[in-house]
Coordinates of N, CA and C in Angstrom, one line a residue:
V7 N 35.6 -73.6 -17.7 CA 35.4 -71.9 -17.5 C 34.7 -71.3 -18.9
P8 N 33.2 -70.8 -19.4 CA 33.2 -70.1 -20.4 C 34.2 -68.9 -20.3
A9 N 34.1 -68.3 -21.3 CA 35.0 -67.4 -21.4 C 34.0 -65.8 -20.4
K10 N 33.1 -65.6 -20.9 CA 31.9 -64.9 -20.3 C 31.1 -65.4 -18.7
Y11 N 32.0 -65.7 -17.9 CA 31.2 -66.7 -16.8 C 31.2 -66.2 -15.9
G12 N 29.5 -65.3 -16.1 CA 29.0 -64.1 -14.6 C 29.0 -63.7 -13.6
E13 N 28.9 -66.1 -13.3 CA 29.0 -66.5 -11.7 C 30.9 -65.7 -11.0
C14 N 31.2 -66.0 -12.0 CA 32.8 -65.5 -11.7 C 33.9 -64.5 -12.4
P15 N 33.9 -63.7 -13.0 CA 34.5 -63.3 -14.1 C 35.8 -63.3 -14.0
G16 N 36.6 -63.5 -12.8 CA 37.3 -63.6 -12.4 C 38.1 -64.6 -12.3
L17 N 37.5 -65.9 -12.2 CA 38.0 -67.0 -12.8 C 38.3 -67.4 -14.3
A18 N 37.4 -67.1 -15.2 CA 37.2 -66.8 -16.4 C 38.7 -66.1 -17.0
A19 N 38.7 -64.9 -16.5 CA 40.1 -64.5 -16.8 C 41.6 -65.3 -16.2
W20 N 40.9 -65.3 -15.1 CA 42.4 -66.6 -14.4 C 42.6 -67.3 -16.0
V21 N 41.8 -68.4 -16.1 CA 41.3 -69.7 -16.9 C 42.2 -68.8 -18.0
R22 N 41.5 -68.1 -18.8 CA 42.6 -68.0 -19.4 C 43.8 -67.1 -20.5
N23 N 44.2 -66.9 -19.1 CA 45.7 -66.8 -18.8 C 46.7 -67.2 -18.8
Q24 N 46.2 -68.3 -18.3 CA 46.6 -70.1 -18.0 C 46.5 -70.4 -19.3
G25 N 45.8 -70.5 -20.0 CA 45.4 -71.0 -21.1 C 47.1 -70.6 -22.3
R26 N 46.8 -68.4 -22.0 CA 47.8 -67.9 -23.1 C 48.8 -68.4 -22.8
S27 N 49.3 -68.3 -20.9 CA 50.9 -68.5 -20.7 C 51.2 -70.2 -21.1
Y28 N 50.0 -70.9 -21.1 CA 50.6 -72.3 -21.6 C 50.5 -72.3 -22.7
N29 N 50.5 -71.5 -24.2 CA 50.9 -71.5 -25.8 C 51.9 -71.1 -25.6
L30 N 52.6 -70.0 -25.0 CA 53.4 -69.3 -24.6 C 54.8 -69.9 -24.7
S31 N 54.4 -71.2 -23.6 CA 55.5 -71.6 -23.1 C 55.5 -73.1 -24.1
K32 N 54.9 -73.7 -24.9 CA 54.8 -74.4 -25.9 C 55.4 -73.9 -27.1
D33 N 55.7 -72.4 -27.1 CA 56.2 -71.8 -28.3 C 57.6 -71.7 -27.9
G34 N 58.5 -71.9 -26.6 CA 59.3 -71.4 -25.9 C 59.5 -69.8 -26.2
K35 N 58.4 -69.0 -25.4 CA 58.4 -68.2 -24.9 C 58.3 -67.8 -23.5
A36 N 58.9 -66.7 -23.4 CA 58.6 -66.6 -21.8 C 57.2 -66.4 -21.0
C37 N 56.7 -66.8 -19.6 CA 55.4 -66.7 -19.3 C 55.6 -66.7 -18.0
S38 N 54.6 -66.2 -17.3 CA 54.3 -66.1 -16.0 C 53.8 -67.7 -15.6
L39 N 53.6 -69.0 -16.8 CA 53.4 -70.4 -16.3 C 54.5 -71.4 -16.2
S40 N 55.0 -71.5 -14.9 CA 55.8 -72.5 -14.7 C 55.8 -73.6 -14.7
E41 N 56.7 -74.5 -15.1 CA 56.2 -75.7 -15.8 C 55.5 -76.8 -14.5
A42 N 56.3 -76.7 -13.7 CA 55.3 -77.1 -12.2 C 54.0 -77.0 -12.2
K43 N 53.7 -76.1 -12.2 CA 52.0 -75.4 -12.1 C 51.5 -75.8 -13.2
A44 N 51.7 -75.8 -14.8 CA 51.4 -76.7 -16.0 C 51.0 -78.2 -15.4
M45 N 51.8 -78.5 -14.9 CA 51.2 -79.8 -14.4 C 50.9 -80.8 -13.5
L46 N 50.7 -79.3 -11.9 CA 49.5 -79.3 -11.5 C 48.2 -79.3 -12.3
L47 N 48.2 -78.2 -12.7 CA 46.7 -78.3 -13.7 C 46.2 -79.2 -14.1
T48 N 46.9 -79.9 -15.2 CA 47.1 -80.8 -16.1 C 46.8 -82.1 -15.0
K49 N 47.4 -82.2 -14.0 CA 47.1 -83.4 -12.3 C 45.4 -83.3 -12.2
I50 N 45.0 -82.2 -12.1 CA 43.7 -82.2 -11.6 C 42.7 -81.7 -13.0
G51 N 42.9 -82.1 -14.2 CA 41.9 -82.1 -15.3 C 41.8 -80.6 -16.0
F52 N 42.4 -79.9 -15.6 CA 43.0 -78.4 -16.4 C 43.1 -78.8 -18.4
E53 N 41.9 -78.3 -19.2 CA 42.0 -78.7 -20.4 C 42.8 -77.6 -20.9
W54 N 43.3 -77.3 -21.6 CA 44.3 -76.0 -22.5 C 43.7 -75.8 -23.4
T55 N 42.9 -76.3 -24.2 CA 42.0 -76.0 -25.0 C 41.2 -76.1 -25.7
P56 N 40.2 -75.9 -24.3 CA 38.9 -76.4 -24.3 C 38.0 -75.3 -25.5
S57 N 38.1 -74.3 -25.2 CA 37.5 -72.8 -25.8 C 37.8 -73.2 -27.6
S58 N 38.9 -73.8 -28.3 CA 39.2 -73.5 -29.5 C 38.5 -74.1 -30.9
A59 N 37.7 -74.7 -29.7 CA 36.4 -75.9 -30.8 C 35.3 -74.5 -30.3
S60 N 35.2 -74.3 -29.6 CA 33.7 -73.2 -29.6 C 33.9 -71.8 -30.5
Q61 N 35.7 -71.5 -30.5 CA 36.2 -70.5 -30.7 C 36.0 -70.5 -32.6
K62 N 36.5 -71.5 -33.0 CA 36.4 -71.8 -34.0 C 35.3 -72.1 -34.8
D63 N 33.6 -72.4 -33.9 CA 32.4 -72.8 -35.0 C 32.1 -71.0 -34.8
E64 N 32.4 -70.7 -33.7 CA 32.0 -69.0 -33.6 C 32.7 -68.1 -35.3
W65 N 33.5 -68.4 -34.8 CA 34.4 -68.2 -36.2 C 33.5 -68.3 -37.2
T66 N 33.6 -69.5 -37.8 CA 32.8 -69.9 -39.0 C 31.9 -69.8 -39.3
T67 N 30.4 -69.4 -38.1 CA 29.4 -68.7 -38.2 C 29.6 -67.4 -38.7
R68 N 30.2 -66.4 -38.6 CA 30.2 -65.2 -38.5 C 31.1 -65.2 -40.2
F69 N 32.2 -66.2 -39.8 CA 33.2 -66.2 -41.9 C 31.6 -66.3 -42.7
E70 N 30.7 -67.0 -42.3 CA 29.9 -67.3 -43.2 C 29.1 -66.4 -43.1
E71 N 28.4 -65.5 -42.4 CA 27.7 -64.2 -42.4 C 28.4 -63.0 -43.2
L72 N 30.1 -63.7 -43.1 CA 30.8 -62.5 -43.8 C 30.1 -62.8 -45.4
E73 N 30.5 -63.5 -45.4 CA 30.6 -64.3 -46.8 C 29.3 -64.0 -47.8
A74 N 28.0 -63.8 -46.6 CA 26.6 -63.4 -47.2 C 26.2 -61.8 -47.1
Y75 N 26.8 -61.2 -46.5 CA 27.0 -59.5 -46.3 C 28.0 -59.4 -48.0
K76 N 29.1 -60.4 -47.9 CA 29.6 -59.9 -49.3 C 28.6 -59.9 -50.8
E77 N 28.0 -61.4 -50.6 CA 27.3 -61.5 -51.6 C 25.8 -60.2 -51.5
C78 N 25.6 -60.2 -50.7 CA 24.4 -58.8 -50.5 C 24.9 -57.6 -51.4
E79 N 26.1 -57.5 -50.9 CA 26.6 -56.2 -50.5 C 27.9 -55.7 -51.7
G80 N 28.8 -56.8 -52.1 CA 29.6 -56.6 -53.1 C 31.1 -56.3 -52.4
H81 N 31.0 -56.3 -51.7 CA 32.2 -56.0 -50.5 C 32.3 -56.5 -49.0
C82 N 33.4 -56.2 -48.0 CA 33.6 -57.0 -47.3 C 34.0 -55.9 -45.6
H83 N 33.2 -54.3 -45.7 CA 33.5 -53.1 -45.3 C 32.4 -53.5 -44.5
V84 N 32.2 -54.2 -43.3 CA 31.0 -54.3 -42.8 C 31.1 -53.2 -41.3
P85 N 30.5 -52.5 -41.1 CA 30.4 -51.2 -40.6 C 30.3 -51.7 -38.8
E86 N 31.4 -51.1 -38.4 CA 31.4 -51.5 -36.9 C 30.5 -51.3 -35.9
T87 N 29.4 -51.4 -35.9 CA 28.3 -50.6 -35.9 C 26.3 -51.3 -36.6
H88 N 27.1 -52.4 -37.4 CA 26.0 -52.7 -38.3 C 24.8 -53.5 -37.8
S89 N 23.8 -52.5 -37.8 CA 22.5 -52.8 -37.4 C 22.1 -53.9 -37.6
E90 N 22.3 -54.5 -38.7 CA 21.5 -55.8 -39.2 C 22.2 -57.0 -38.2
N91 N 23.6 -56.7 -38.0 CA 24.2 -58.0 -37.6 C 25.6 -57.4 -36.7
P92 N 25.3 -57.0 -34.9 CA 26.2 -56.2 -34.5 C 27.3 -57.2 -35.0
K93 N 27.3 -58.0 -34.2 CA 28.3 -58.9 -34.3 C 29.2 -59.5 -35.4
L94 N 28.9 -59.3 -36.0 CA 29.7 -59.3 -37.3 C 30.2 -58.0 -37.4
G95 N 30.0 -57.0 -36.8 CA 31.0 -55.5 -37.3 C 32.1 -55.9 -36.2
I96 N 31.3 -56.4 -35.5 CA 32.4 -56.6 -34.2 C 33.8 -57.8 -34.3
W97 N 33.0 -58.6 -35.7 CA 34.2 -59.6 -35.6 C 34.9 -59.0 -36.6
V98 N 34.7 -58.4 -37.4 CA 35.3 -58.0 -38.2 C 36.6 -57.2 -38.2
V99 N 35.8 -56.5 -37.0 CA 37.3 -55.3 -36.3 C 38.1 -55.8 -35.6
V100 N 37.9 -56.4 -35.5 CA 38.4 -58.0 -34.4 C 39.4 -58.8 -35.6
Q101 N 39.3 -59.5 -36.3 CA 40.0 -59.8 -37.7 C 41.2 -59.2 -38.0
R102 N 40.5 -58.2 -38.6 CA 41.7 -57.1 -38.7 C 42.5 -56.7 -37.8
L103 N 42.4 -56.7 -36.5 CA 43.5 -56.1 -35.5 C 44.6 -57.5 -35.0
E104 N 43.5 -58.7 -34.7 CA 44.4 -60.2 -35.1 C 45.5 -60.1 -36.1
Y105 N 44.9 -59.6 -37.4 CA 45.9 -59.7 -38.4 C 47.0 -59.3 -38.6
K106 N 46.5 -57.5 -38.0 CA 47.9 -56.7 -37.6 C 48.5 -57.6 -36.6
N107 N 48.4 -58.0 -35.2 CA 49.0 -58.4 -34.2 C 49.7 -59.7 -35.1
M108 N 49.1 -60.6 -35.9 CA 50.0 -61.6 -36.5 C 51.2 -61.4 -37.0
Q109 N 51.1 -60.6 -38.3 CA 51.7 -59.3 -38.6 C 52.6 -59.2 -38.2
S110 N 52.6 -58.3 -37.0 CA 53.9 -57.5 -36.0 C 54.4 -58.4 -35.2
G111 N 54.3 -59.7 -35.0 CA 54.9 -61.6 -34.7 C 54.4 -61.2 -32.9
Y112 N 53.2 -60.3 -32.9 CA 52.0 -60.4 -31.4 C 51.6 -61.5 -31.4
E113 N 50.9 -62.2 -30.1 CA 50.1 -63.2 -29.9 C 48.9 -62.9 -30.5
S114 N 48.0 -63.9 -31.6 CA 47.4 -63.8 -32.1 C 46.0 -64.7 -32.6
S115 N 45.3 -64.7 -32.5 CA 44.3 -65.8 -32.7 C 44.2 -66.0 -34.4
M116 N 45.1 -65.1 -34.9 CA 44.8 -65.8 -36.6 C 45.8 -66.7 -37.1
T117 N 44.9 -67.2 -37.7 CA 45.8 -68.4 -38.2 C 46.0 -67.7 -40.1
D118 N 47.0 -68.7 -40.5 CA 47.5 -68.5 -42.1 C 46.1 -69.3 -43.0
D119 N 45.7 -70.2 -42.1 CA 44.0 -70.4 -42.7 C 43.4 -69.8 -42.7
K120 N 43.0 -68.9 -41.3 CA 42.2 -68.0 -41.6 C 42.4 -67.1 -42.8
V121 N 43.9 -66.2 -42.8 CA 44.3 -66.0 -43.3 C 43.5 -65.8 -45.1
K122 N 43.4 -67.3 -45.2 CA 43.6 -67.8 -47.0 C 42.3 -67.3 -47.0
L123 N 40.9 -67.4 -46.1 CA 39.8 -67.9 -46.8 C 39.1 -66.3 -46.5
L124 N 40.0 -65.7 -45.6 CA 39.4 -64.1 -45.6 C 40.3 -63.3 -47.1
Q125 N 41.3 -63.7 -47.6 CA 41.5 -63.2 -48.5 C 41.0 -63.6 -49.8
G126 N 40.9 -65.4 -49.5 CA 40.0 -65.6 -50.9 C 38.6 -64.8 -51.2
I127 N 37.4 -64.6 -50.0 CA 36.8 -63.4 -50.1 C 36.4 -62.1 -50.3
G128 N 37.6 -61.7 -50.2 CA 38.2 -60.4 -50.6 C 37.7 -59.6 -49.5

């Protein structure tokens, strides 16, 4: 189910929450998804990580756009309301938030590899 599934946004949110709970349980953290529920979902073909591939593609696309922005502008301080590429401005804000969450020990999509890439370009 796509993250922005217009036909049933509640389903998209539920699927996303199941995935988050599953990841928390794999890390040994408390969550609302019991092992029995996870097994039932797995049994009916629930895919626990399908969005990670598409997120990586989008992440890589935005990262490449950020590299191009830095090449032109000489810095990575993309305004949140960047008129030429609004998605890039929002993406940069989200990456900073995800990094802060990671540093604080909260759930985050930021990884050490992403941090290295971002720090590598400034």
